[in-house]
Coordinates of C-alpha atoms and ligand atoms in Angstrom, one line a residue:
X241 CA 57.8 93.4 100.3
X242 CA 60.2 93.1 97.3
X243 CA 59.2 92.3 94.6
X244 CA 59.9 88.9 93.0
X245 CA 60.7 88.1 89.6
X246 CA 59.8 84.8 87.5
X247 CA 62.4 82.6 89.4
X248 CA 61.3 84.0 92.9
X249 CA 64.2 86.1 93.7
X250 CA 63.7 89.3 95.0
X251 CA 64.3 91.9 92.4
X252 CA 66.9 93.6 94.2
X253 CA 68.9 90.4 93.8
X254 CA 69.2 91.0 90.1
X255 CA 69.7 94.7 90.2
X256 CA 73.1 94.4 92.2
X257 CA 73.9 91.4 89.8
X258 CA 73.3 93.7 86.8
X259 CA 74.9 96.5 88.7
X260 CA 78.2 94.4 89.0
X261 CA 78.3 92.7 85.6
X262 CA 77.9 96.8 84.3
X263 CA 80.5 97.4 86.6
X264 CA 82.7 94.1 85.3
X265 CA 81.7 95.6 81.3
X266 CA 83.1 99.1 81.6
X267 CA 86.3 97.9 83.9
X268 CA 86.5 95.6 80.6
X269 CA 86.8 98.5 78.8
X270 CA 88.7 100.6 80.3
X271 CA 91.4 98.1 80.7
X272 CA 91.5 97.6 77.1
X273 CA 91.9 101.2 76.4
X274 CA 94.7 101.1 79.1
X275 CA 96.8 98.8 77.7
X276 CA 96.8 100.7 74.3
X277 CA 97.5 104.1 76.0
X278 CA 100.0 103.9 78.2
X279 CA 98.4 103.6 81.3
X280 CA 100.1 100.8 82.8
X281 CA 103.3 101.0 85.3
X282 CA 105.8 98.5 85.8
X283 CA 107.0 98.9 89.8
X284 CA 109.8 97.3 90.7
X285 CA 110.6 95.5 94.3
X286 CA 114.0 94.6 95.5
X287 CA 115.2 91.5 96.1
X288 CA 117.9 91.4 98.9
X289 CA 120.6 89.1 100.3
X290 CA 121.7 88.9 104.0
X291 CA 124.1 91.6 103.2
X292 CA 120.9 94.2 102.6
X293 CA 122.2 94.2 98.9
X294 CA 119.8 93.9 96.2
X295 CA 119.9 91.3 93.9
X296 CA 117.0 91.2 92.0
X297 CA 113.8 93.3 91.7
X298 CA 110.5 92.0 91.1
X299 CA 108.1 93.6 88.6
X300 CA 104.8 94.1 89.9
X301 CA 102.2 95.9 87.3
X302 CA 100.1 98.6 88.6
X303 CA 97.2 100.9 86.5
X304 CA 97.6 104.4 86.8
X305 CA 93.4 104.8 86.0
X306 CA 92.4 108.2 85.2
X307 CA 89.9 108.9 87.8
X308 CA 90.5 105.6 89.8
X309 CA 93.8 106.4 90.9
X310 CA 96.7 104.1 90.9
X311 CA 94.8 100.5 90.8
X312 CA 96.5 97.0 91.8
X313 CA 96.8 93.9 90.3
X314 CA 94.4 92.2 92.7
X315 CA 91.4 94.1 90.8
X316 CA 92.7 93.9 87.6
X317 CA 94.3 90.7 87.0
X318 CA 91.4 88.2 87.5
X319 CA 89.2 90.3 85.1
X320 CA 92.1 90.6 82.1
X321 CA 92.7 86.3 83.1
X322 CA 88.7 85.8 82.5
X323 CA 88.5 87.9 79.2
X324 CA 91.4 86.6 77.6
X325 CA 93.1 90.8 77.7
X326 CA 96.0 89.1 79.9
X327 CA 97.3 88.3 76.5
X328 CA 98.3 91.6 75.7
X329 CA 98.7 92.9 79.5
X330 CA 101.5 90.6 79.4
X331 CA 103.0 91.0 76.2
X332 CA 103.1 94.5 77.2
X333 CA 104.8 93.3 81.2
X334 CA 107.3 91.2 78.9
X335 CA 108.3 94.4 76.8
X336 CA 108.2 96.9 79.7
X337 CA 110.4 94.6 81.7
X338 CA 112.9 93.5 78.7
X339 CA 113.5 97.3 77.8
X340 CA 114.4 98.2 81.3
X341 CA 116.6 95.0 81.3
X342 CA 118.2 97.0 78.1
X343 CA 118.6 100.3 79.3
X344 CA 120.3 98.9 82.9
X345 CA 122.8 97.2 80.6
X346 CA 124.6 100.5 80.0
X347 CA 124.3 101.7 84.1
X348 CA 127.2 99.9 86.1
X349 CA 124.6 100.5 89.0
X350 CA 122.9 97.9 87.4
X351 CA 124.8 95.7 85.4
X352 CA 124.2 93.0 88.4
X353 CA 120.6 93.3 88.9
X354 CA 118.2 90.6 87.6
X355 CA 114.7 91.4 86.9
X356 CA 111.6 89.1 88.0
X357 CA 108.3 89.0 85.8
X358 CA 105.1 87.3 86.7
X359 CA 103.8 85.5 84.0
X360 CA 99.8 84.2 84.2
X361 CA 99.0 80.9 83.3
X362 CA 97.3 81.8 80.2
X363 CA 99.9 83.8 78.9
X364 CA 102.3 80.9 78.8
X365 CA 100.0 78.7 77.7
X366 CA 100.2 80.1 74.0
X367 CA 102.0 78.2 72.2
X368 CA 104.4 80.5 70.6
X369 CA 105.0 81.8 74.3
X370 CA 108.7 80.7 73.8
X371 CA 109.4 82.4 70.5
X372 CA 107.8 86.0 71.8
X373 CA 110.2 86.1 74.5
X374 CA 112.9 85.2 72.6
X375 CA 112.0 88.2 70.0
X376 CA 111.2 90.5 73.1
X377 CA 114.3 89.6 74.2
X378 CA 116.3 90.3 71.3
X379 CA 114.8 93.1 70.2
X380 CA 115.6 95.1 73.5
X381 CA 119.1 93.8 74.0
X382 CA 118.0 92.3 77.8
X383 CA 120.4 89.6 78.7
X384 CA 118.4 86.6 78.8
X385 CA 120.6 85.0 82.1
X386 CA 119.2 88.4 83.8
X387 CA 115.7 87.4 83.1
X388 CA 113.8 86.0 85.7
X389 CA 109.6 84.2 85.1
X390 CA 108.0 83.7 88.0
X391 CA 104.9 80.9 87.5
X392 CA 102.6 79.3 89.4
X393 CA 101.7 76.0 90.4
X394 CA 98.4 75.9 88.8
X395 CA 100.4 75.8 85.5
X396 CA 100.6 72.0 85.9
X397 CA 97.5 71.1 86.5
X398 CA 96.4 71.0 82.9
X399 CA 99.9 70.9 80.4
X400 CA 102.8 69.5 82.6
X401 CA 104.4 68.1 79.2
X402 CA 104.0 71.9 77.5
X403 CA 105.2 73.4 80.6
X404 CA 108.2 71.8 80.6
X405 CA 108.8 72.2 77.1
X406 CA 109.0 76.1 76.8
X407 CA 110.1 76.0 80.0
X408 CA 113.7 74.2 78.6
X409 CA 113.7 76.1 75.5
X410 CA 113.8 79.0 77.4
X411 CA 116.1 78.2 80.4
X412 CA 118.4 76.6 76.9
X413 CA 118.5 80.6 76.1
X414 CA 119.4 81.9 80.1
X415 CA 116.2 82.7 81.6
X416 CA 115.7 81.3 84.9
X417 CA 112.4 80.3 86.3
X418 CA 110.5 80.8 89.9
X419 CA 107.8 79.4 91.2
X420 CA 105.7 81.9 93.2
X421 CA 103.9 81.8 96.1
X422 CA 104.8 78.4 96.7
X423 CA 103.1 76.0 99.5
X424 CA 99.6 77.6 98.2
X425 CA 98.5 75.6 95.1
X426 CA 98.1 71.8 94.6
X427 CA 101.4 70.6 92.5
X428 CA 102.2 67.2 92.9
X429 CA 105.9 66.4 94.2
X430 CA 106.5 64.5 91.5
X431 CA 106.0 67.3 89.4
X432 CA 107.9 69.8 91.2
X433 CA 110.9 67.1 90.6
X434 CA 110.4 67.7 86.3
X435 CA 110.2 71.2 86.1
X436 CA 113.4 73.2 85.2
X437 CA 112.9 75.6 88.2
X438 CA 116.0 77.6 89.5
X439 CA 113.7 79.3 92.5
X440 CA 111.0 78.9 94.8
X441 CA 109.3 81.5 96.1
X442 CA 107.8 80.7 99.9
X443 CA 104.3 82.6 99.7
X444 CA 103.7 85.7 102.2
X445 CA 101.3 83.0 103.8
X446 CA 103.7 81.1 105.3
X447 CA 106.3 84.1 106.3
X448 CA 103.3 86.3 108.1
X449 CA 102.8 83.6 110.4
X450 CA 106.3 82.3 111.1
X451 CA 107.0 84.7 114.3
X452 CA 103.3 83.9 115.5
X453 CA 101.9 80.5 114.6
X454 CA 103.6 77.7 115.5
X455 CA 102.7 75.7 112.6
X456 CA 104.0 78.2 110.4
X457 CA 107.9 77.6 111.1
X458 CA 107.7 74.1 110.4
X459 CA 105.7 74.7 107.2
X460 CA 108.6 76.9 106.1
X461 CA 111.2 74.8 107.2
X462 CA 109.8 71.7 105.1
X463 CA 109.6 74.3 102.0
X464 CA 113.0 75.2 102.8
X465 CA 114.4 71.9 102.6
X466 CA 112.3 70.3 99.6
X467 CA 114.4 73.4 98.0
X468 CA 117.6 72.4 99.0
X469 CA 116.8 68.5 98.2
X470 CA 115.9 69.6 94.7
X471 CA 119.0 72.4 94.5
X472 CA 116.8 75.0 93.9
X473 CA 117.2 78.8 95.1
X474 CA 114.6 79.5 97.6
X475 CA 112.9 83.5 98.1
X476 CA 110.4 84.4 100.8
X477 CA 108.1 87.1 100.0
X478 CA 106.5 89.5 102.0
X479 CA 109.3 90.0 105.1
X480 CA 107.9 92.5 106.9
X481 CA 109.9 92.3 110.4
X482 CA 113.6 91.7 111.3
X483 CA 112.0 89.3 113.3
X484 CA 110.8 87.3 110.3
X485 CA 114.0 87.6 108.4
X486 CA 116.1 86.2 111.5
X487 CA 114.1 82.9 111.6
X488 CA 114.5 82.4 108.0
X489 CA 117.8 83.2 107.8
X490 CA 118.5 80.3 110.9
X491 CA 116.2 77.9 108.7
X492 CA 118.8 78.5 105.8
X493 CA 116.7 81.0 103.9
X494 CA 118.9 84.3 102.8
X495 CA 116.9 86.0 99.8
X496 CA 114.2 88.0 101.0
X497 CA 111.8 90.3 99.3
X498 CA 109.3 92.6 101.4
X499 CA 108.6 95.9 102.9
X500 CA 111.0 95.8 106.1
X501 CA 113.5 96.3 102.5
X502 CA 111.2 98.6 100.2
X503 CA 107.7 98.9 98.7
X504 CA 106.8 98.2 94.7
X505 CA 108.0 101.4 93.5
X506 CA 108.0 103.2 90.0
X507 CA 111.7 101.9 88.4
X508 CA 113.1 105.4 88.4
X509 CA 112.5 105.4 92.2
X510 CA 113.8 101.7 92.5
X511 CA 116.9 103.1 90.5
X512 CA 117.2 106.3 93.2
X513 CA 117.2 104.0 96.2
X514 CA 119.7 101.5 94.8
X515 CA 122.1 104.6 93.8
X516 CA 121.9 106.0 97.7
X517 CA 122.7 102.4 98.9
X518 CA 125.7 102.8 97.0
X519 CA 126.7 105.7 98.6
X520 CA 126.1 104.7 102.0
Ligands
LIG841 P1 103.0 88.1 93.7 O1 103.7 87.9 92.4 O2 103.0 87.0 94.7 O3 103.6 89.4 94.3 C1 103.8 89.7 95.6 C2 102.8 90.6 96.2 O4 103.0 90.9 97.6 C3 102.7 92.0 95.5 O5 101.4 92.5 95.5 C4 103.6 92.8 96.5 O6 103.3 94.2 96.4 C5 103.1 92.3 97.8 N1 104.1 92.4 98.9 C6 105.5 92.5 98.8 N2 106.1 92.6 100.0 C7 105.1 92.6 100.9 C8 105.0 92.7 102.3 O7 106.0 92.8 103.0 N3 103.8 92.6 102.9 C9 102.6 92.5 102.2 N4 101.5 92.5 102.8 N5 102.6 92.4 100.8 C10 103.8 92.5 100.2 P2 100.8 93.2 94.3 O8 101.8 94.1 93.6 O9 99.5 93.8 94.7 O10 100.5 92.0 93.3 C11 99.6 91.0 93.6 C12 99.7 89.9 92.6 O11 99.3 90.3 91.3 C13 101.1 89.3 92.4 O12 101.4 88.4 93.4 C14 100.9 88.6 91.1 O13 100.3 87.3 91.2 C15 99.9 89.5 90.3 N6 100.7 90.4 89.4 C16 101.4 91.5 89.7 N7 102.0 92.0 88.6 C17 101.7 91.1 87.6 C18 102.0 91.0 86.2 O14 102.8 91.8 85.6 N8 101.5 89.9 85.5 C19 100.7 89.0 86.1 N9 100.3 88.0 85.3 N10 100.4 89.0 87.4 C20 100.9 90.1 88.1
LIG842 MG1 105.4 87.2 91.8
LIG843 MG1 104.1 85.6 95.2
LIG844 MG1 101.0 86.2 95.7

């Protein structure tokens, strides 16, 4: 019989939770050190037009851990939003992303390609959020209009007024705004009306489904027009199939992003693929 503690759970209870918050402590760690030593990667995923050519790339960030392997942003993220180290996670996202924006300023390869960074809701939140991408900016020569935040919805929920705000400040300077994975969070329509967007971003959710479910075309096909009604750019994420690119394509969608194009990759590798394109 296990044993039971004060409170009359089983002891075994508490030894996995202090086994996870020991676990939760030294990922804490670690990802501190990580961010100070170089062991974050920016990959990059294209951004393509009905013509296959790439538009855009998306950053995505990745943690090349040195024993864990190369680690994604779904077990990393949460934990740097909940202690407060997304701050400098995404200072250092903001500066990895503008000095690439620098450096493909002198490749005619290129000179056309706009660059996408997620931006967590904390991170904008600060109130000088504006002013460090402006110095970011400046200080690695990226051309703002090439500059690309992707948001979320959740952003609205507590400072619609702030939002907005920075949000014109910055779109006053040429960076253009997303909103990502769109259809998934609770933003009011009347909201969605105020913000200085350029782009939504139709969640993976919605574009899995849309060969299979039959609620899933529809869904798209509202998202799709909303965009148009508001004369905003519209993105899906996550095309897998040819399949899935045809139906958005004859609901009026023509920016994709997914692996039936390319995987996150490391920006060298991005560079590599868009060079051979050119070739072809
Ligand atoms: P997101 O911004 O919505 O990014 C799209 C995610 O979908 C990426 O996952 C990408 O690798 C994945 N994806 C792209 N195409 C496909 C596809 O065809 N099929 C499938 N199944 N997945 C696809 P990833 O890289 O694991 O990133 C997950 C999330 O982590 C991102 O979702 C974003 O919310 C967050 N994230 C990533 N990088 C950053 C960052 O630099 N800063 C912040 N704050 N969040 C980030
Ligand atoms: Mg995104
Ligand atoms: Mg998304
Ligand atoms: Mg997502």
């Amino acid at each position: 019989e296990a044993k039971r503690l004060g409170d009359g759970r089983p002891q075994f209870f508490q030894q996995a939770q202090e086994d996870e918050l020991e676990e939760r402590l030294t990922l804490e760690r670690e990802l501190r050190h990580a961010i100070d030593h170089d062991e974050l990667r920016l990959y990059l995923q294209a951004q393509v037009n009905e013509a296959g050519n790439t538009i855009g790339a998306e950053a995505l960030v990745r943690w090349q851990h040195p024993e864990r392997g190369m680690i994604s942003p779904g077990h990393f993220i949460p934990l740097a939003e909940q202690t407060g180290l997304i701050l400098p996670l995404g200072d250092w996202v903001l500066k990895e992303g503008c000095r690439l924006l620098g450096e493909w300023r002198q490749d005619p390869r290129l000179q056309h390609v706009k660059l996408s960074l997620n931006v967590s809701v904390r991170q904008f939140q600060q109130p000088d959020f504006a002013d460090q991408v402006m110095t970011v900016v400046a200080a690695y020569g990226a051309p703002p209009e090439r500059l690309t935040l992707e948001l979320t919805e959740s952003l609205l929920l507590s400072d619609p007024e702030g939002t907005i705000n920075k949000m014109k400040t910055l779109r006053h300077l040429g960076v253009s705004f997303a909103l990502d994975d769109f259809g998934t969070g609770y933003s009011s329509l009347a909201y969605l009306k105020l913000l200085p967007l350029d782009t939504l971003k139709i969640d993976i959710a919605f574009v899995r489904d849309l060969t299979l479910d039959m609620q899933a075309k529809p869904i798209a096909a509202t998202i799709i027009a909303l965009a148009e009604s508001l004369g905003l750019g519209i993105i899906a994420e996550g095309v897998e199939t040819d399949d899935q690119r045809l139906v958005l394509v004859n609901l009026g969608c023509h920016l994709f992003q997914g692996f039936l194009f390319d995987r996150p990759a490391p920006a060298l590798d991005f560079v590599k693929a868009l060079s051979a394109d050119h070739v072809a």
